[in-house]
Short mmCIF file of N, CA and C in Angstrom, two decimals:
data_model
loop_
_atom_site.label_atom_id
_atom_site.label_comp_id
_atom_site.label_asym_id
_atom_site.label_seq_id
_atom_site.Cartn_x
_atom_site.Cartn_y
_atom_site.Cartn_z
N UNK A 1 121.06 57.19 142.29
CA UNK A 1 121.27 58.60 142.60
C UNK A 1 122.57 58.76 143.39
N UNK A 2 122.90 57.70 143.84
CA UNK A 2 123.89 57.71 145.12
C UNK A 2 125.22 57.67 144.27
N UNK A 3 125.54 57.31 142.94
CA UNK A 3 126.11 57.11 142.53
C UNK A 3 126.53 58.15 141.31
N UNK A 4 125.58 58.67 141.56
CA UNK A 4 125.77 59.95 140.56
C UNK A 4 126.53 61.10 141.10
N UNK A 5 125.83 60.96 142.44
CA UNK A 5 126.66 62.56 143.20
C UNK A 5 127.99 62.00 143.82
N UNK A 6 128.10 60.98 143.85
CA UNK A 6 129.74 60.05 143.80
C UNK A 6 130.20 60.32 142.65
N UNK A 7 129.98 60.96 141.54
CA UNK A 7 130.87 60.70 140.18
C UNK A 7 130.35 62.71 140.14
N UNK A 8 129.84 63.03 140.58
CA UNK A 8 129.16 64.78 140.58
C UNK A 8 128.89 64.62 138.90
N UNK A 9 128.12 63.73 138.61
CA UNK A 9 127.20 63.81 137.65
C UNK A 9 126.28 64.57 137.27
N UNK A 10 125.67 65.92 137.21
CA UNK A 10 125.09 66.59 137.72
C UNK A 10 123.52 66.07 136.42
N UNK A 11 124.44 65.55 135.35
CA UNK A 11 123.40 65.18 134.17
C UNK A 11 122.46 64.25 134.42
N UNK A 12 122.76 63.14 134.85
CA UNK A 12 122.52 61.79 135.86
C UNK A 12 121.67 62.45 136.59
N UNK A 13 121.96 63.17 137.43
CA UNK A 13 120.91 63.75 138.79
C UNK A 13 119.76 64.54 138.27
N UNK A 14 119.69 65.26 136.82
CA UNK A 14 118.95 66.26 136.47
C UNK A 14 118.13 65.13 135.58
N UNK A 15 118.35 63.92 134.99
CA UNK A 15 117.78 62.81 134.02
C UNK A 15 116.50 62.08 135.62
N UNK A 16 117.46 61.94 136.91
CA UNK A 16 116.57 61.30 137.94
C UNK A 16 115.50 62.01 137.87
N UNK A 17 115.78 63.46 138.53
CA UNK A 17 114.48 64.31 138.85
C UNK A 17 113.60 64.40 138.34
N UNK A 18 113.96 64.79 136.51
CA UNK A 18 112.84 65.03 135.63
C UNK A 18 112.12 63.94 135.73
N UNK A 19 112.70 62.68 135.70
CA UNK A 19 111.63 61.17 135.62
C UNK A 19 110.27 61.29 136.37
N UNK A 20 111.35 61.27 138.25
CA UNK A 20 110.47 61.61 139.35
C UNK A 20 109.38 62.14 139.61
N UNK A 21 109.63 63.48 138.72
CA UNK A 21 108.42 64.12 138.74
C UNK A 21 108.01 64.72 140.49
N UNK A 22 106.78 64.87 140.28
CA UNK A 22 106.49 65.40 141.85
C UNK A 22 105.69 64.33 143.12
N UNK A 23 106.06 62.97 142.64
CA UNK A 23 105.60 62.02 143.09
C UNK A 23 105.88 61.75 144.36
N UNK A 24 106.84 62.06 144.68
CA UNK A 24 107.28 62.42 146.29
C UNK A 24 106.90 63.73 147.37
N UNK A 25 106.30 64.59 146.61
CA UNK A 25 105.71 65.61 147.14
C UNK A 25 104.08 65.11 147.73
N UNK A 26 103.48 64.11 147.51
CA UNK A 26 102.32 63.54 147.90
C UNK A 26 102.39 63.16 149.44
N UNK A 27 101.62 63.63 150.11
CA UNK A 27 101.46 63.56 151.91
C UNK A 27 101.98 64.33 152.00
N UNK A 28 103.04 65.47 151.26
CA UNK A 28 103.38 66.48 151.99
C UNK A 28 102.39 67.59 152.47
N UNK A 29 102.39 68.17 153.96
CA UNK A 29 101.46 69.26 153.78
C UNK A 29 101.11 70.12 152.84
N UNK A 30 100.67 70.17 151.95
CA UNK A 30 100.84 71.34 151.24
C UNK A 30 99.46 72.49 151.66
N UNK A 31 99.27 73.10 152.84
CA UNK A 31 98.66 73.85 153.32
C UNK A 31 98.47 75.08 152.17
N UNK A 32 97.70 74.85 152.08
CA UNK A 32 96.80 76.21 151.18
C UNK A 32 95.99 77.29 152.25
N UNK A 33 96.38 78.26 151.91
CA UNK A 33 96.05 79.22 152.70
C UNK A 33 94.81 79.88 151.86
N UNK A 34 94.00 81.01 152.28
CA UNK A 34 92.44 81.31 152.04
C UNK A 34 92.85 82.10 150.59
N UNK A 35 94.03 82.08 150.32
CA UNK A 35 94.37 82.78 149.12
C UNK A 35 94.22 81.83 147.85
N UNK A 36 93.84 80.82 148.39
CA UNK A 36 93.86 79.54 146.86
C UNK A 36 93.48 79.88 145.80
N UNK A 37 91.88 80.69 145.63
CA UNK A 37 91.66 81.04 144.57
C UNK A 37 91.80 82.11 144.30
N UNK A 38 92.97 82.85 144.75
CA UNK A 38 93.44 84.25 144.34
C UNK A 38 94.22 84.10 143.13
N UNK A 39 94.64 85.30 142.48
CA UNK A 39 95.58 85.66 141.45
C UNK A 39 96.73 84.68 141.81
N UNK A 40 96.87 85.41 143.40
CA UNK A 40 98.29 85.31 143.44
C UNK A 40 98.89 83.41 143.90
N UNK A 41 97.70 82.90 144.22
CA UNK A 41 97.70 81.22 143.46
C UNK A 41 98.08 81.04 142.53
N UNK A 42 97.33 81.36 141.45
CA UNK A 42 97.18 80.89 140.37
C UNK A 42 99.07 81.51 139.69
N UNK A 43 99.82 83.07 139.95
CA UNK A 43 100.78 83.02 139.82
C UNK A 43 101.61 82.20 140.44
N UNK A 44 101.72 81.74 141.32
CA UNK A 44 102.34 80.96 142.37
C UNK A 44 102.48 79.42 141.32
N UNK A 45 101.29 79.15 140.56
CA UNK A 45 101.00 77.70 140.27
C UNK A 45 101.78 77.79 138.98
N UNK A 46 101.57 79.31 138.60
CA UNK A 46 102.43 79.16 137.01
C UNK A 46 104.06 79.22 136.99
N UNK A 47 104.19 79.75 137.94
CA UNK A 47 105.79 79.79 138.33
C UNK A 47 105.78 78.84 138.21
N UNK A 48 105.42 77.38 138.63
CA UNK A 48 106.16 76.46 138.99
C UNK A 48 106.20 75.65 137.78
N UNK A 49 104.93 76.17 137.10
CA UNK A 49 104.74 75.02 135.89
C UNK A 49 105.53 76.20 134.88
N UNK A 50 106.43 76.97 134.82
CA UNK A 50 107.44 77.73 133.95
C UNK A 50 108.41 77.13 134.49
N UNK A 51 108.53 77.18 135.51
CA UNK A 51 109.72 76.56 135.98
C UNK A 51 110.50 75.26 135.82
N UNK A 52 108.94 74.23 135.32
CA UNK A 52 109.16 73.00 135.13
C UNK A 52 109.47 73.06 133.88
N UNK A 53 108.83 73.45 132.79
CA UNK A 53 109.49 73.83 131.70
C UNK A 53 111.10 74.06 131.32
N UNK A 54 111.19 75.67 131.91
CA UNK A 54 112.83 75.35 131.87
C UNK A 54 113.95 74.37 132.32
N UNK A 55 113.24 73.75 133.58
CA UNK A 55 113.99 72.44 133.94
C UNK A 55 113.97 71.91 133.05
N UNK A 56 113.04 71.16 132.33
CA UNK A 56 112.99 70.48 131.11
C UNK A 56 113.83 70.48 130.01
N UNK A 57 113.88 71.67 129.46
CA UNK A 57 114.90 72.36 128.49
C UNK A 57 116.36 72.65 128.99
N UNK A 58 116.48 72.41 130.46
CA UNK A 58 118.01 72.70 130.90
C UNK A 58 118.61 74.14 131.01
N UNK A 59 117.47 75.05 130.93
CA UNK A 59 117.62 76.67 131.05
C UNK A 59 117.42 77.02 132.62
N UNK A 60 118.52 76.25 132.95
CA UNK A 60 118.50 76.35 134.68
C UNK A 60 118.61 78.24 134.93
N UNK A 61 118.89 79.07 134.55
CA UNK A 61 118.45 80.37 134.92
C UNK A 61 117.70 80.39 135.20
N UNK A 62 116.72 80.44 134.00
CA UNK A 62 115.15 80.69 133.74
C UNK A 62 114.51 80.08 134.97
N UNK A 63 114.71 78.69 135.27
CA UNK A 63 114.00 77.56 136.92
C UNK A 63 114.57 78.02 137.66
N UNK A 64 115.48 78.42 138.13
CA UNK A 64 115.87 79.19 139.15
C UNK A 64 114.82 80.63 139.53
N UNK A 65 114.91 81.15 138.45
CA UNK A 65 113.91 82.47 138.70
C UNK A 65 112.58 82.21 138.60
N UNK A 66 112.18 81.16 138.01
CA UNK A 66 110.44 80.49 138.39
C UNK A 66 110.37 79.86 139.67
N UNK A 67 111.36 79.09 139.82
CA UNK A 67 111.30 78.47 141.51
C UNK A 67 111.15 78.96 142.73
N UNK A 68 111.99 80.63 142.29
CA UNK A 68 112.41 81.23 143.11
C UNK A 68 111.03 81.93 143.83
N UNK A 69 110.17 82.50 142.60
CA UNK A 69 108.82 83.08 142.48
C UNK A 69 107.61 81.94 143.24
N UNK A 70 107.84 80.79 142.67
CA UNK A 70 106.99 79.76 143.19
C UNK A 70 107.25 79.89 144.74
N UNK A 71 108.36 79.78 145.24
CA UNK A 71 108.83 79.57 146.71
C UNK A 71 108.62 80.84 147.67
N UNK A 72 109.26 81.67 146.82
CA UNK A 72 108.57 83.00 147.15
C UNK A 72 106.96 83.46 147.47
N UNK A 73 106.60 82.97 146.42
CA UNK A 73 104.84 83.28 147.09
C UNK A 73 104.19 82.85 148.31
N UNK A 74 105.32 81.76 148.76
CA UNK A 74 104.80 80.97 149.90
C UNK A 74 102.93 80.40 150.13
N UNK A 75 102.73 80.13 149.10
CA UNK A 75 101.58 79.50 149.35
C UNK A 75 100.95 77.90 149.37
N UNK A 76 102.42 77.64 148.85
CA UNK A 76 102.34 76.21 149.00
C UNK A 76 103.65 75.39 148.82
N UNK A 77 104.11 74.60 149.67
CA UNK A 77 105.43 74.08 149.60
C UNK A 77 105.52 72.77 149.29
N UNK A 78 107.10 72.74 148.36
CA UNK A 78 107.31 71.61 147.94
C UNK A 78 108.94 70.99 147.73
N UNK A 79 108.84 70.22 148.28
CA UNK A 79 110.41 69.54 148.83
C UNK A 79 110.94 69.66 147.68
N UNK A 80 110.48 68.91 146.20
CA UNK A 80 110.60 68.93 144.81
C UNK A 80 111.17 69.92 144.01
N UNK A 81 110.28 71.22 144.41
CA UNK A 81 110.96 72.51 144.14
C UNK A 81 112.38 72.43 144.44
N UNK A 82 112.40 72.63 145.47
CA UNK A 82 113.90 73.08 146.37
C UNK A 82 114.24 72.31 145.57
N UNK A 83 114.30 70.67 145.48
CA UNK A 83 115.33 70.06 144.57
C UNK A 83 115.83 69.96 143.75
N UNK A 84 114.86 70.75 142.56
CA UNK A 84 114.89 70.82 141.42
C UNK A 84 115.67 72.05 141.10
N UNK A 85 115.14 73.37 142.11
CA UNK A 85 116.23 74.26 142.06
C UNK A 85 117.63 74.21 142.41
N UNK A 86 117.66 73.33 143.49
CA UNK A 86 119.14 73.03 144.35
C UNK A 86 119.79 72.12 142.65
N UNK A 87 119.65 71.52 142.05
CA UNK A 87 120.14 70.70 141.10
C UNK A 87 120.76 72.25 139.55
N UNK A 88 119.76 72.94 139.86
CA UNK A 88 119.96 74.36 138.88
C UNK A 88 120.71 74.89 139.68
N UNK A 89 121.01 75.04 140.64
CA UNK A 89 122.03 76.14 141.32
C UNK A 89 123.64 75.11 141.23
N UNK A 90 123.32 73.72 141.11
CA UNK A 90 124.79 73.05 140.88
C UNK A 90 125.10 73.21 138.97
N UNK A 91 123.91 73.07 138.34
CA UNK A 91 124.56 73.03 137.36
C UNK A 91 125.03 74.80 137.12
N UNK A 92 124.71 75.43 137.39
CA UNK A 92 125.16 77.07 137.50
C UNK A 92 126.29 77.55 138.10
N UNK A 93 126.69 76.52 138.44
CA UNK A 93 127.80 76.33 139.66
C UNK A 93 127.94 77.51 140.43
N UNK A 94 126.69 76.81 141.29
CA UNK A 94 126.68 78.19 142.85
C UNK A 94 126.16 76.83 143.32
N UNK A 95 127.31 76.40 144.53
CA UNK A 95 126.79 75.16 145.18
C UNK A 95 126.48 75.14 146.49
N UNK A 96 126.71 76.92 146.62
CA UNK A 96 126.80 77.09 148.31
C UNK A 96 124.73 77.13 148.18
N UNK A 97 124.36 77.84 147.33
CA UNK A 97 122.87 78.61 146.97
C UNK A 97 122.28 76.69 147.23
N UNK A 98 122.82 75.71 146.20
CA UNK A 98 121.99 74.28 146.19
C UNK A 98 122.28 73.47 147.13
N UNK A 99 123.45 73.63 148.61
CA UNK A 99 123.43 73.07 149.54
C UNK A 99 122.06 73.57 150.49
N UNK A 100 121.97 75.40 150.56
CA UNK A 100 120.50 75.35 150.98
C UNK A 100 119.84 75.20 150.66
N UNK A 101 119.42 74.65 149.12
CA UNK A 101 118.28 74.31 148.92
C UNK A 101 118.04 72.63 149.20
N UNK A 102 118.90 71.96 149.02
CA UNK A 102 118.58 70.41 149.60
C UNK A 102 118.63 70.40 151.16
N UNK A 103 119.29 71.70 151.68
CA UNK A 103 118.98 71.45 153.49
C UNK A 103 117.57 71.57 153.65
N UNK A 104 116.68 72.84 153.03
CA UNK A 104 115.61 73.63 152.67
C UNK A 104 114.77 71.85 152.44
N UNK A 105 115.16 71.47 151.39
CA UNK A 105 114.21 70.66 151.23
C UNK A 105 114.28 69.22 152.34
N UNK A 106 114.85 68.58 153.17
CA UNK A 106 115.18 67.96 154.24
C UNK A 106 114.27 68.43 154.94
N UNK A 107 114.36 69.71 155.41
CA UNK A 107 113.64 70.52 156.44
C UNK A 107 111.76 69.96 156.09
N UNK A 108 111.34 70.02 155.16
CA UNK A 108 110.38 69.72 154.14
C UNK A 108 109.42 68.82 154.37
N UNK A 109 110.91 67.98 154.43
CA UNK A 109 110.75 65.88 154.26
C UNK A 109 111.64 65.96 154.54
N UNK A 110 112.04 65.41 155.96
CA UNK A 110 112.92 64.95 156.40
C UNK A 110 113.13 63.14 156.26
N UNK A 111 112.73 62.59 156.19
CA UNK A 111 113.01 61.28 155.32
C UNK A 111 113.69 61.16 153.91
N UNK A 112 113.27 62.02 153.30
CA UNK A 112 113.76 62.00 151.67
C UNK A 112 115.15 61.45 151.37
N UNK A 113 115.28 60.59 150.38
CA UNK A 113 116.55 60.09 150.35
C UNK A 113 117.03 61.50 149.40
N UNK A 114 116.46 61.31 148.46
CA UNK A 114 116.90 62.65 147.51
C UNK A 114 117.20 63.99 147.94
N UNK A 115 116.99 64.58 149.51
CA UNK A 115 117.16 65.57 149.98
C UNK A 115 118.54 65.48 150.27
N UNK A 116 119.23 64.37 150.87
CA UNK A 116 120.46 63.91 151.79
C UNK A 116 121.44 63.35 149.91
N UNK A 117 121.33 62.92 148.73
CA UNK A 117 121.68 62.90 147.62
C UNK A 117 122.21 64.25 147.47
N UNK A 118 121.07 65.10 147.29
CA UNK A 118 121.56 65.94 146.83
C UNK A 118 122.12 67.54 147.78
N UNK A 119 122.66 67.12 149.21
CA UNK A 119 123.25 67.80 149.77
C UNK A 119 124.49 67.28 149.51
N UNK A 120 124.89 65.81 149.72
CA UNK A 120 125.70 65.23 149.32
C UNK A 120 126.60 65.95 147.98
N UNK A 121 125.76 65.97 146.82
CA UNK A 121 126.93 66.79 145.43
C UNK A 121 127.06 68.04 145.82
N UNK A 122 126.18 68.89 146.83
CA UNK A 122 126.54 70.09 146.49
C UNK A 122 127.77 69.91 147.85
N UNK A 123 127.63 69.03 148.70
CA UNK A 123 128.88 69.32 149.79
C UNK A 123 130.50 68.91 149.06
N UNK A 124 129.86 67.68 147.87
CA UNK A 124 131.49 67.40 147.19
C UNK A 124 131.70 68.10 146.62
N UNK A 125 130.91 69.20 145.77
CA UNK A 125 131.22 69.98 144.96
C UNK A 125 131.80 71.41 146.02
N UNK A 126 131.62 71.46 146.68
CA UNK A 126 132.32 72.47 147.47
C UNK A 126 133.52 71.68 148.06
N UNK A 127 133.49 70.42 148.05
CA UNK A 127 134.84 69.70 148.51
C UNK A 127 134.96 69.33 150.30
N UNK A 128 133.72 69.06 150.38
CA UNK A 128 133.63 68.98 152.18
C UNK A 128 133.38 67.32 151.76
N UNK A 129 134.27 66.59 151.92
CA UNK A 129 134.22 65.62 151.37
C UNK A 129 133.69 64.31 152.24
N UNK A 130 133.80 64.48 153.97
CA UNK A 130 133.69 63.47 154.45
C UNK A 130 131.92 64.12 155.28
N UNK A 131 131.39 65.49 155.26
CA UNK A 131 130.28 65.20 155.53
C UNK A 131 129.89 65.25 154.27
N UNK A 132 129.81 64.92 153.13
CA UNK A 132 129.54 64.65 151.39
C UNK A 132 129.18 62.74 152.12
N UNK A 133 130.61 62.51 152.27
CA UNK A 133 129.88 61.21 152.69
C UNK A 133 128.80 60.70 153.56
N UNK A 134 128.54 61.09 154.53
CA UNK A 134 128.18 61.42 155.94
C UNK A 134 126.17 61.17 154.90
N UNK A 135 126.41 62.61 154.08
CA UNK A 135 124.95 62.74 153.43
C UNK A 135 124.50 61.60 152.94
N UNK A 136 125.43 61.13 152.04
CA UNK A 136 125.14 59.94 151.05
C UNK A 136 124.52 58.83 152.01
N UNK A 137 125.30 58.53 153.05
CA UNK A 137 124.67 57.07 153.87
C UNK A 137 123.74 57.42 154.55
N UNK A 138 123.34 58.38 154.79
CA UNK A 138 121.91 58.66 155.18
C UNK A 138 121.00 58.49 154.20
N UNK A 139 121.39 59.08 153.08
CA UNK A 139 120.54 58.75 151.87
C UNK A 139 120.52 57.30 151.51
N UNK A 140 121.57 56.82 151.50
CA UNK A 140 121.30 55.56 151.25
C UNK A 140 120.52 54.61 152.02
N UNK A 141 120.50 55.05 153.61
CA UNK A 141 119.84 54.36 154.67
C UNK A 141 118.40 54.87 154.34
N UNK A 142 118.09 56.20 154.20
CA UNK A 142 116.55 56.71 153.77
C UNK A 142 116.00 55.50 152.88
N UNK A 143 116.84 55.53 151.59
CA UNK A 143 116.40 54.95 150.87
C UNK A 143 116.06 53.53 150.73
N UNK A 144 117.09 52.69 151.84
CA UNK A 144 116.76 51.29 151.84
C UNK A 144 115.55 50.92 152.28
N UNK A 145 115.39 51.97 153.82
CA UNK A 145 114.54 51.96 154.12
C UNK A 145 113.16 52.10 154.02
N UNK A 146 113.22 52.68 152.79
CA UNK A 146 111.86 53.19 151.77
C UNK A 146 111.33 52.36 150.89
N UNK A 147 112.69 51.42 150.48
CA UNK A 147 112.10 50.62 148.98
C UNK A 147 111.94 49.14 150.22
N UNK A 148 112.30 49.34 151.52
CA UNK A 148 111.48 48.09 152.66
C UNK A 148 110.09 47.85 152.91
N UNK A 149 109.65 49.32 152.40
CA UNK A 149 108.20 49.03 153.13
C UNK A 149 107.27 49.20 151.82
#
């Protein structure tokens, strides 16, 4: 991953995520509020699974405006989201919109190597080049540190 947002691969980074999946979202709080089995759950749940869809297909609009809805409902959070949107807001090229969403997702999971990755492309892609670096070795330190234990 580290090497992708070193080359602003954005294809590379969108091939990682999809793999990933939401496998890193596990232990996250995901606090459900008394609304779980409401409508507005169950919209909340479809946003995201539309959303995953268009990720899929590369109709980063479309995940942007499901993500947006998912995140919006606030009923349940997910670092993943943000990332997946922050990765649609670079390929859309609005990189200021996907630097907050990988800060957004940090905030989340603050360990995540993939949070500090992908602040990293959106800071080179705006051309802030030495905290671009700054991100990456954190990510890279997240990450050593992750595949240690």
């Amino acid at each position: 991953m580290g090497e992708a947002c070193l080359r602003k691969d954005l294809t590379a980074l969108h091939e990682i995520l999809e793999k990933s999946g939401y496998k890193d979202d596990e232990g996250i709080a995901n606090e459900l509020s008394f609304q779980m089995w409401t409508n507005q759950m169950q919209e909340t749940l479809n946003s995201k699974k539309h959303g995953d869809a268009a990720f899929r297909a590369k109709d980063f609009i479309t995940a942007i405006d499901c993500y947006t809805q998912f995140i919006d409902g606030g009923t349940m959070v997910s670092p993943t989201v943000y990332a997946r949107r922050c990765l649609c807001y670079l390929m859309s090229d609005l990189p200021q919109e996907a630097l907050g969403d990988a800060m957004q997702a940090q905030v989340v999971f603050p360990e995540w190597p993939t949070a500090f990755y992908l602040q990293a492309a959106g800071l080179f892609v705006l051309g802030i080049e030495n905290d671009a670096q700054e991100a990456l070795k954190e990510a890279t330190k997240l990450e050593a540190k992750r595949n240690k234990n």
